[in-house]
CSV table of C-alpha atoms in Angstrom, one decimal:
chain,number,residue,atom,x,y,z
O,1,MET,CA,-85.7,68.6,127.3
O,2,THR,CA,-88.5,71.6,128.3
O,3,ARG,CA,-90.2,74.0,126.1
O,4,PRO,CA,-88.6,77.4,127.2
O,5,ASP,CA,-91.1,80.6,127.7
O,6,ILE,CA,-88.8,82.5,126.0
O,7,SER,CA,-85.8,82.3,123.5
O,8,VAL,CA,-83.7,85.7,122.8
O,9,VAL,CA,-81.5,85.4,119.5
O,10,ILE,CA,-79.4,88.2,119.9
O,11,VAL,CA,-76.6,89.0,117.0
O,12,SER,CA,-73.2,89.9,117.4
O,13,TYR,CA,-70.9,91.8,114.6
O,14,ASN,CA,-67.9,93.1,116.3
O,15,THR,CA,-69.0,93.8,120.0
O,16,SER,CA,-67.7,91.5,121.0
O,17,GLU,CA,-67.2,92.9,124.5
O,18,LEU,CA,-70.0,94.0,124.7
O,19,THR,CA,-71.9,91.3,123.5
O,20,ARG,CA,-70.6,88.7,126.3
O,21,ARG,CA,-71.5,92.2,128.9
O,22,CYS,CA,-74.5,91.3,127.6
O,23,LEU,CA,-74.8,88.3,128.4
O,24,ARG,CA,-73.4,87.9,131.9
O,25,GLU,CA,-75.8,90.1,132.9
O,26,LEU,CA,-78.8,88.9,130.9
O,27,ASP,CA,-78.2,85.2,133.2
O,28,ALA,CA,-77.4,86.8,135.9
O,29,SER,CA,-81.2,87.6,135.4
O,30,ARG,CA,-82.3,84.5,135.2
O,31,THR,CA,-85.7,84.3,137.4
O,32,PRO,CA,-87.8,80.5,138.0
O,33,ASP,CA,-91.1,81.9,136.4
O,34,VAL,CA,-89.8,82.3,132.6
O,35,ALA,CA,-87.3,80.4,131.4
O,36,PHE,CA,-85.4,81.4,128.5
O,37,ASP,CA,-82.5,80.4,126.5
O,38,VAL,CA,-80.0,81.9,125.0
O,39,THR,CA,-78.9,81.9,120.7
O,40,VAL,CA,-76.9,84.4,119.7
O,41,VAL,CA,-76.1,84.1,115.6
O,42,ASP,CA,-72.3,85.9,114.8
O,43,ASN,CA,-72.1,87.7,111.6
O,44,ALA,CA,-68.9,86.9,110.3
O,45,SER,CA,-67.3,88.8,112.8
O,46,ALA,CA,-63.9,90.2,111.9
O,47,ASP,CA,-62.8,90.3,116.0
O,48,GLY,CA,-63.4,87.0,117.2
O,49,SER,CA,-66.5,87.9,118.6
O,50,ALA,CA,-67.5,83.7,117.9
O,51,ASP,CA,-64.1,82.1,119.6
O,52,ALA,CA,-65.0,84.9,122.3
O,53,ILE,CA,-68.5,83.6,123.3
O,54,ALA,CA,-68.3,80.4,122.5
O,55,GLY,CA,-65.2,79.8,125.1
O,56,GLU,CA,-66.6,81.4,128.0
O,57,PHE,CA,-70.7,80.9,126.9
O,58,PRO,CA,-70.4,77.1,126.3
O,59,GLY,CA,-74.3,77.1,127.5
O,60,VAL,CA,-75.5,79.1,124.7
O,61,ARG,CA,-75.8,78.5,121.6
O,62,LEU,CA,-73.6,79.6,118.9
O,63,ILE,CA,-74.4,79.7,115.2
O,64,ARG,CA,-71.7,81.1,113.4
O,65,LEU,CA,-72.6,82.8,109.7
O,66,PRO,CA,-69.9,82.7,106.7
O,67,GLU,CA,-70.8,86.3,105.9
O,68,ASN,CA,-72.7,89.7,106.8
O,69,VAL,CA,-75.8,88.6,105.6
O,70,GLY,CA,-77.4,91.6,108.1
O,71,TRP,CA,-79.4,91.9,110.7
O,72,GLY,CA,-82.9,90.3,109.8
O,73,ARG,CA,-81.8,87.8,107.7
O,74,ALA,CA,-79.6,86.3,110.7
O,75,ILE,CA,-82.7,87.0,113.5
O,76,ASN,CA,-84.5,84.8,111.1
O,77,ARG,CA,-81.8,82.0,111.1
O,78,GLY,CA,-81.6,82.6,114.9
O,79,ALA,CA,-85.0,81.7,115.4
O,80,VAL,CA,-85.3,78.5,112.6
O,81,ALA,CA,-82.9,76.6,115.7
O,82,THR,CA,-84.8,77.8,118.8
O,83,ASP,CA,-88.4,76.9,120.1
O,84,GLY,CA,-89.7,79.0,122.5
O,85,THR,CA,-93.1,80.4,122.2
O,86,HIS,CA,-91.9,83.6,122.2
O,87,LEU,CA,-88.7,84.8,121.1
O,88,LEU,CA,-87.2,88.0,122.3
O,89,PHE,CA,-84.5,90.4,119.8
O,90,LEU,CA,-82.2,91.8,121.6
O,91,ASN,CA,-79.3,93.9,120.8
O,92,PRO,CA,-75.9,93.5,121.4
O,93,ASP,CA,-75.5,96.2,122.4
O,94,THR,CA,-77.7,96.3,125.8
O,95,ALA,CA,-78.1,95.2,129.3
O,96,PRO,CA,-80.7,94.3,131.2
O,97,VAL,CA,-81.7,96.6,133.9
O,98,GLY,CA,-83.6,94.4,136.3
O,99,ASN,CA,-85.0,91.2,136.0
O,100,PRO,CA,-86.4,92.3,131.6
O,101,VAL,CA,-87.4,89.0,130.1
O,102,ALA,CA,-88.8,87.9,133.1
O,103,GLU,CA,-90.7,91.3,133.1
O,104,LEU,CA,-91.7,90.1,129.2
O,105,GLY,CA,-92.6,87.0,129.6
O,106,ARG,CA,-95.1,87.3,132.1
O,107,PHE,CA,-96.9,90.4,131.2
O,108,ALA,CA,-97.3,88.6,127.8
O,109,ARG,CA,-98.7,85.7,129.8
O,110,LYS,CA,-101.2,87.6,130.6
O,111,HIS,CA,-101.9,90.3,127.9
O,112,SER,CA,-101.0,87.5,124.6
O,113,ARG,CA,-103.8,90.1,122.4
O,114,HIS,CA,-100.7,92.3,121.2
O,115,GLY,CA,-97.9,89.7,119.7
O,116,LEU,CA,-95.2,92.4,119.7
O,117,TYR,CA,-93.8,93.8,122.6
O,118,THR,CA,-91.2,96.2,124.1
O,119,GLY,CA,-89.4,98.1,126.7
O,120,ARG,CA,-88.5,100.9,128.0
O,121,THR,CA,-84.4,101.7,126.6
O,122,LEU,CA,-82.1,103.5,128.1
O,123,HIS,CA,-78.8,106.3,127.8
O,124,PRO,CA,-76.7,105.0,130.3
O,125,ASP,CA,-77.1,107.3,132.6
O,126,GLY,CA,-80.9,105.7,132.5
O,127,THR,CA,-82.8,108.6,131.1
O,128,ASP,CA,-85.3,107.2,127.9
O,129,ASP,CA,-83.5,107.4,124.9
O,130,MET,CA,-86.4,107.3,123.0
O,131,PHE,CA,-86.2,104.7,121.0
O,132,CYS,CA,-87.8,101.9,122.2
O,133,ALA,CA,-91.0,102.9,120.4
O,134,TRP,CA,-92.5,104.8,116.9
O,135,GLY,CA,-95.1,106.2,115.1
O,136,LEU,CA,-95.3,105.0,111.3
O,137,PRO,CA,-93.1,106.9,108.0
O,138,THR,CA,-96.4,110.2,107.1
O,139,LEU,CA,-95.7,113.0,104.0
O,140,ARG,CA,-95.5,115.0,107.2
O,141,GLY,CA,-92.4,113.2,108.3
O,142,TYR,CA,-90.2,113.1,105.1
O,143,LEU,CA,-91.9,116.9,105.2
O,144,GLY,CA,-90.1,117.3,109.1
O,145,PHE,CA,-86.8,116.3,107.2
O,146,ALA,CA,-86.3,117.9,104.6
O,147,THR,CA,-86.9,120.8,105.5
O,148,GLY,CA,-85.2,120.5,108.4
O,149,LEU,CA,-87.4,121.5,111.3
O,150,SER,CA,-87.3,117.6,112.8
O,151,THR,CA,-83.8,118.5,113.7
O,152,LEU,CA,-85.2,122.4,115.1
O,153,PHE,CA,-88.1,121.1,117.4
O,154,PRO,CA,-88.1,117.2,117.6
O,155,ARG,CA,-90.0,117.2,120.6
O,156,SER,CA,-93.1,118.7,118.5
O,157,ALA,CA,-95.1,115.7,116.9
O,158,LEU,CA,-96.1,118.3,114.2
O,159,THR,CA,-92.7,117.9,113.2
O,160,ASN,CA,-91.6,114.8,114.3
O,161,PRO,CA,-94.8,112.4,114.6
O,162,GLU,CA,-92.2,108.9,113.9
O,163,GLY,CA,-89.8,109.5,116.6
O,164,LEU,CA,-93.1,110.3,119.0
O,165,PRO,CA,-91.9,112.7,121.3
O,166,GLY,CA,-95.3,112.9,122.8
O,167,TYR,CA,-95.4,109.5,124.2
O,168,ASP,CA,-94.1,108.8,128.3
O,169,ARG,CA,-92.5,105.9,128.0
O,170,ARG,CA,-92.6,105.5,131.8
O,171,SER,CA,-96.8,103.5,130.2
O,172,VAL,CA,-98.3,101.1,129.0
O,173,ARG,CA,-99.7,101.8,126.0
O,174,VAL,CA,-99.9,100.3,123.0
O,175,VAL,CA,-97.9,102.1,119.9
O,176,PRO,CA,-97.2,102.1,115.9
O,177,ALA,CA,-94.4,99.5,115.9
O,178,VAL,CA,-91.3,99.0,118.6
O,179,SER,CA,-87.1,98.3,117.8
O,180,GLY,CA,-85.4,95.0,117.2
O,181,CYS,CA,-83.0,96.7,119.9
O,182,CYS,CA,-85.7,94.9,122.8
O,183,MET,CA,-88.9,93.5,121.2
O,184,LEU,CA,-90.4,90.5,121.9
O,185,ILE,CA,-93.2,88.3,119.1
O,186,GLN,CA,-94.9,85.9,119.8
O,187,ARG,CA,-93.0,82.8,117.7
O,188,LYS,CA,-97.0,81.7,116.4
O,189,LEU,CA,-97.0,85.4,114.8
O,190,PHE,CA,-93.3,85.7,114.0
O,191,GLU,CA,-93.6,82.4,112.1
O,192,ARG,CA,-97.5,83.2,109.8
O,193,LEU,CA,-96.0,86.1,109.3
O,194,GLY,CA,-92.8,84.1,107.8
O,195,GLY,CA,-89.4,86.5,109.7
O,196,PHE,CA,-88.0,89.6,108.4
O,197,ASP,CA,-88.0,90.4,104.9
O,198,PRO,CA,-84.8,88.7,104.3
O,199,GLN,CA,-84.3,92.0,101.6
O,200,PHE,CA,-83.9,94.2,104.8
O,201,PHE,CA,-79.7,93.8,105.2
O,202,LEU,CA,-80.6,96.9,108.2
O,203,TYR,CA,-82.6,99.2,109.6
O,204,SER,CA,-86.5,100.2,109.5
O,205,ASP,CA,-87.2,96.1,109.2
O,206,ASP,CA,-88.4,96.8,112.4
O,207,ILE,CA,-91.2,99.3,111.3
O,208,ASP,CA,-92.0,96.6,108.2
O,209,LEU,CA,-92.4,93.6,110.5
O,210,CYS,CA,-94.4,95.8,113.1
O,211,THR,CA,-96.5,96.7,109.6
O,212,ARG,CA,-97.2,93.7,108.6
O,213,ALA,CA,-98.0,92.5,112.1
O,214,ALA,CA,-100.6,94.5,112.0
O,215,GLU,CA,-102.1,94.2,109.0
O,216,LEU,CA,-103.2,90.6,111.1
O,217,GLY,CA,-105.0,92.4,114.9
O,218,ALA,CA,-101.5,92.5,117.1
O,219,ARG,CA,-101.5,95.5,118.8
O,220,PRO,CA,-97.7,96.6,119.3
O,221,VAL,CA,-97.2,97.4,123.8
O,222,VAL,CA,-94.7,98.5,125.5
O,223,VAL,CA,-93.7,97.6,128.8
O,224,PRO,CA,-91.8,99.9,130.9
O,225,GLN,CA,-91.3,97.9,133.6
O,226,ALA,CA,-88.7,95.8,131.2
O,227,THR,CA,-86.4,97.9,130.8
O,228,VAL,CA,-82.3,98.2,129.2
O,229,ILE,CA,-79.5,99.9,129.2
O,230,HIS,CA,-79.0,101.1,125.1
O,231,VAL,CA,-75.2,101.9,124.1
O,232,GLY,CA,-76.3,102.7,120.4
O,233,GLY,CA,-74.7,102.4,117.6
O,234,ALA,CA,-71.6,100.1,118.9
O,235,SER,CA,-71.5,97.9,115.1
O,236,SER,CA,-71.3,100.9,112.8
O,237,SER,CA,-70.0,103.3,112.1
O,238,SER,CA,-70.9,107.1,112.2
O,239,SER,CA,-70.5,107.5,108.8
O,240,GLY,CA,-72.0,104.2,107.4
O,241,GLN,CA,-74.7,104.0,110.0
O,242,ARG,CA,-76.6,107.4,108.1
O,243,LEU,CA,-76.7,105.6,104.0
O,244,LYS,CA,-77.6,102.4,105.8
O,245,ILE,CA,-80.8,104.4,107.7
O,246,LEU,CA,-82.1,106.1,104.2
O,247,ARG,CA,-81.7,103.1,102.0
O,248,GLY,CA,-84.0,101.6,104.7
O,249,LYS,CA,-86.2,103.7,105.2
O,250,SER,CA,-85.9,104.0,100.5
O,251,THR,CA,-86.8,99.7,101.2
O,252,TYR,CA,-89.4,100.7,103.5
O,253,VAL,CA,-91.6,102.9,101.4
O,254,ARG,CA,-91.3,101.3,98.1
O,255,ARG,CA,-92.4,98.2,99.7
O,256,HIS,CA,-95.4,99.7,101.5
O,257,TRP,CA,-96.4,102.9,99.7
O,258,THR,CA,-98.1,103.7,96.3
O,259,PRO,CA,-94.9,104.7,93.9
O,260,TRP,CA,-96.6,108.0,94.0
O,261,ARG,CA,-96.0,108.0,97.8
O,262,ALA,CA,-92.8,106.1,97.1
O,263,ARG,CA,-91.3,109.0,95.2
O,264,THR,CA,-92.2,111.3,96.8
O,265,ALA,CA,-91.0,110.5,100.1
O,266,ILE,CA,-87.6,109.9,99.3
O,267,THR,CA,-87.5,113.0,97.2
O,268,LEU,CA,-88.8,114.9,100.8
O,269,MET,CA,-85.8,112.5,101.8
O,270,ALA,CA,-82.8,113.3,98.7
O,271,ALA,CA,-83.9,117.9,100.0
O,272,GLY,CA,-83.7,117.1,103.7
O,273,VAL,CA,-79.7,115.5,102.5
O,274,ALA,CA,-79.1,118.3,100.4
O,275,LEU,CA,-80.5,120.9,103.0
O,276,ARG,CA,-78.2,119.8,105.9
O,277,ALA,CA,-75.4,118.9,103.0
O,278,PHE,CA,-75.1,122.4,102.0
O,279,GLY,CA,-75.1,124.6,105.7
O,280,GLN,CA,-72.0,121.7,106.2
O,281,ALA,CA,-70.5,123.1,103.4
O,282,LEU,CA,-71.0,126.5,104.5
O,283,ARG,CA,-69.0,125.6,108.7
O,284,GLY,CA,-66.7,124.4,106.8
O,285,ARG,CA,-64.6,121.1,107.3
O,286,GLY,CA,-63.2,121.4,110.4
O,287,ARG,CA,-66.9,122.1,112.2
O,288,ASP,CA,-68.4,119.3,110.2
O,289,ARG,CA,-70.7,117.0,113.2
O,290,ALA,CA,-70.3,112.3,112.6
O,291,VAL,CA,-72.3,112.5,109.6
O,292,ASP,CA,-70.9,113.5,106.4
O,293,TRP,CA,-73.8,115.0,105.0
O,294,PRO,CA,-72.4,116.3,102.0
O,295,SER,CA,-70.7,112.3,101.2
O,296,ILE,CA,-74.3,111.2,101.9
O,297,TRP,CA,-76.0,113.0,99.0
O,298,ARG,CA,-73.3,112.3,96.5
O,299,ASP,CA,-74.6,108.7,97.5
O,300,ARG,CA,-77.9,109.3,97.5
O,301,ASP,CA,-78.4,107.3,93.3
O,302,VAL,CA,-77.2,104.1,96.1
O,303,TRP,CA,-79.4,104.7,99.2
O,304,SER,CA,-82.4,106.2,97.0
O,305,GLN,CA,-83.0,102.7,95.5
O,306,GLY,CA,-83.1,101.4,99.7
O,307,TRP,CA,-81.9,97.4,99.2
O,308,PRO,CA,-81.0,95.0,96.4
O,309,PRO,CA,-83.8,92.3,96.4
O,310,VAL,CA,-82.4,88.9,98.1
O,311,ASP,CA,-82.8,85.7,97.2
O,312,GLU,CA,-83.7,83.7,100.2
O,313,PRO,CA,-86.8,81.6,101.5
O,314,ARG,CA,-88.0,82.3,104.4
O,315,PRO,CA,-88.2,80.6,108.0
O,316,PRO,CA,-90.1,77.4,107.9
O,317,LEU,CA,-92.2,76.9,110.8
O,318,SER,CA,-90.4,74.8,113.5
O,319,PRO,CA,-91.6,70.7,114.5
O,320,LEU,CA,-92.8,72.5,117.8
O,321,THR,CA,-95.2,75.3,116.1
O,322,ALA,CA,-96.5,73.1,113.2
O,323,GLN,CA,-97.0,69.9,115.2
O,324,SER,CA,-99.1,72.9,117.2
O,325,LEU,CA,-101.0,73.9,114.3
O,326,LEU,CA,-101.5,69.9,113.2
O,327,PRO,CA,-105.9,69.8,113.0
O,328,GLY,CA,-107.1,68.6,116.9
O,329,SER,CA,-104.0,70.1,118.2
O,330,ARG,CA,-104.2,73.0,121.5
């Protein structure tokens, strides 16, 4: 059997309709010059996702997990089951525009030095959602969150450096990190990194991977001709999503920063949560927005510790990759 150029891996969690729509549009986007297969890892969905996918898409490799292990660990398990030269991770709430898999594959062939690639992610109305690429976390960024300036001035690189607000995502450019929502990576690089860090249950796992990849010489890049519509937040409730985001951020700084910098960052995060909780309390519950900041403040002892350690080994090399690394192989 011919090895595919790209193995697409999608993690599904209670997103049956969206996942199946994504699979239909992926199938319609195929081109003869870039071959890809598709694997769906179902994270113990309770909405019948796995059965629905199996019934409608018999050609899709389906991995049913008995429990929700989080996004990165599920991706790792899906990656081990595939053998494409590149791996493409897609969120189930994305819809291809044109032929994004082929566009990413063609660019990666011509520019292999980058190692990591993403396309543009758009709102359903076609405007850029600004989420395909990120700056790495900084104390200046956390100071912007703590003071509320990142919310007041989200388009300022001074107060919101992590959002890369000044970057025009319609042009090819090297960026510090790309989103896991639509991430193409060379298989050899992914396996050299040991896949996603299993401690990250959700959020900041893509930033962590890009940070470690850069240390090996990767140069993440946005490929604007590869485009997907991204619904966003389809598999996370709005109340729990912010808590998970903060747990991911806390895990990242604890893993990558010195203890004093990590403590400072978490203190600034807590200050930003307190500011928003106080403002929400002043306005009254009737005017509360989707995020319940007082509740997040009360849970600060949980999210500030990050995600708990996970006793799970990194994914092994695929047989084809292992063979290619043998002496004398090409």
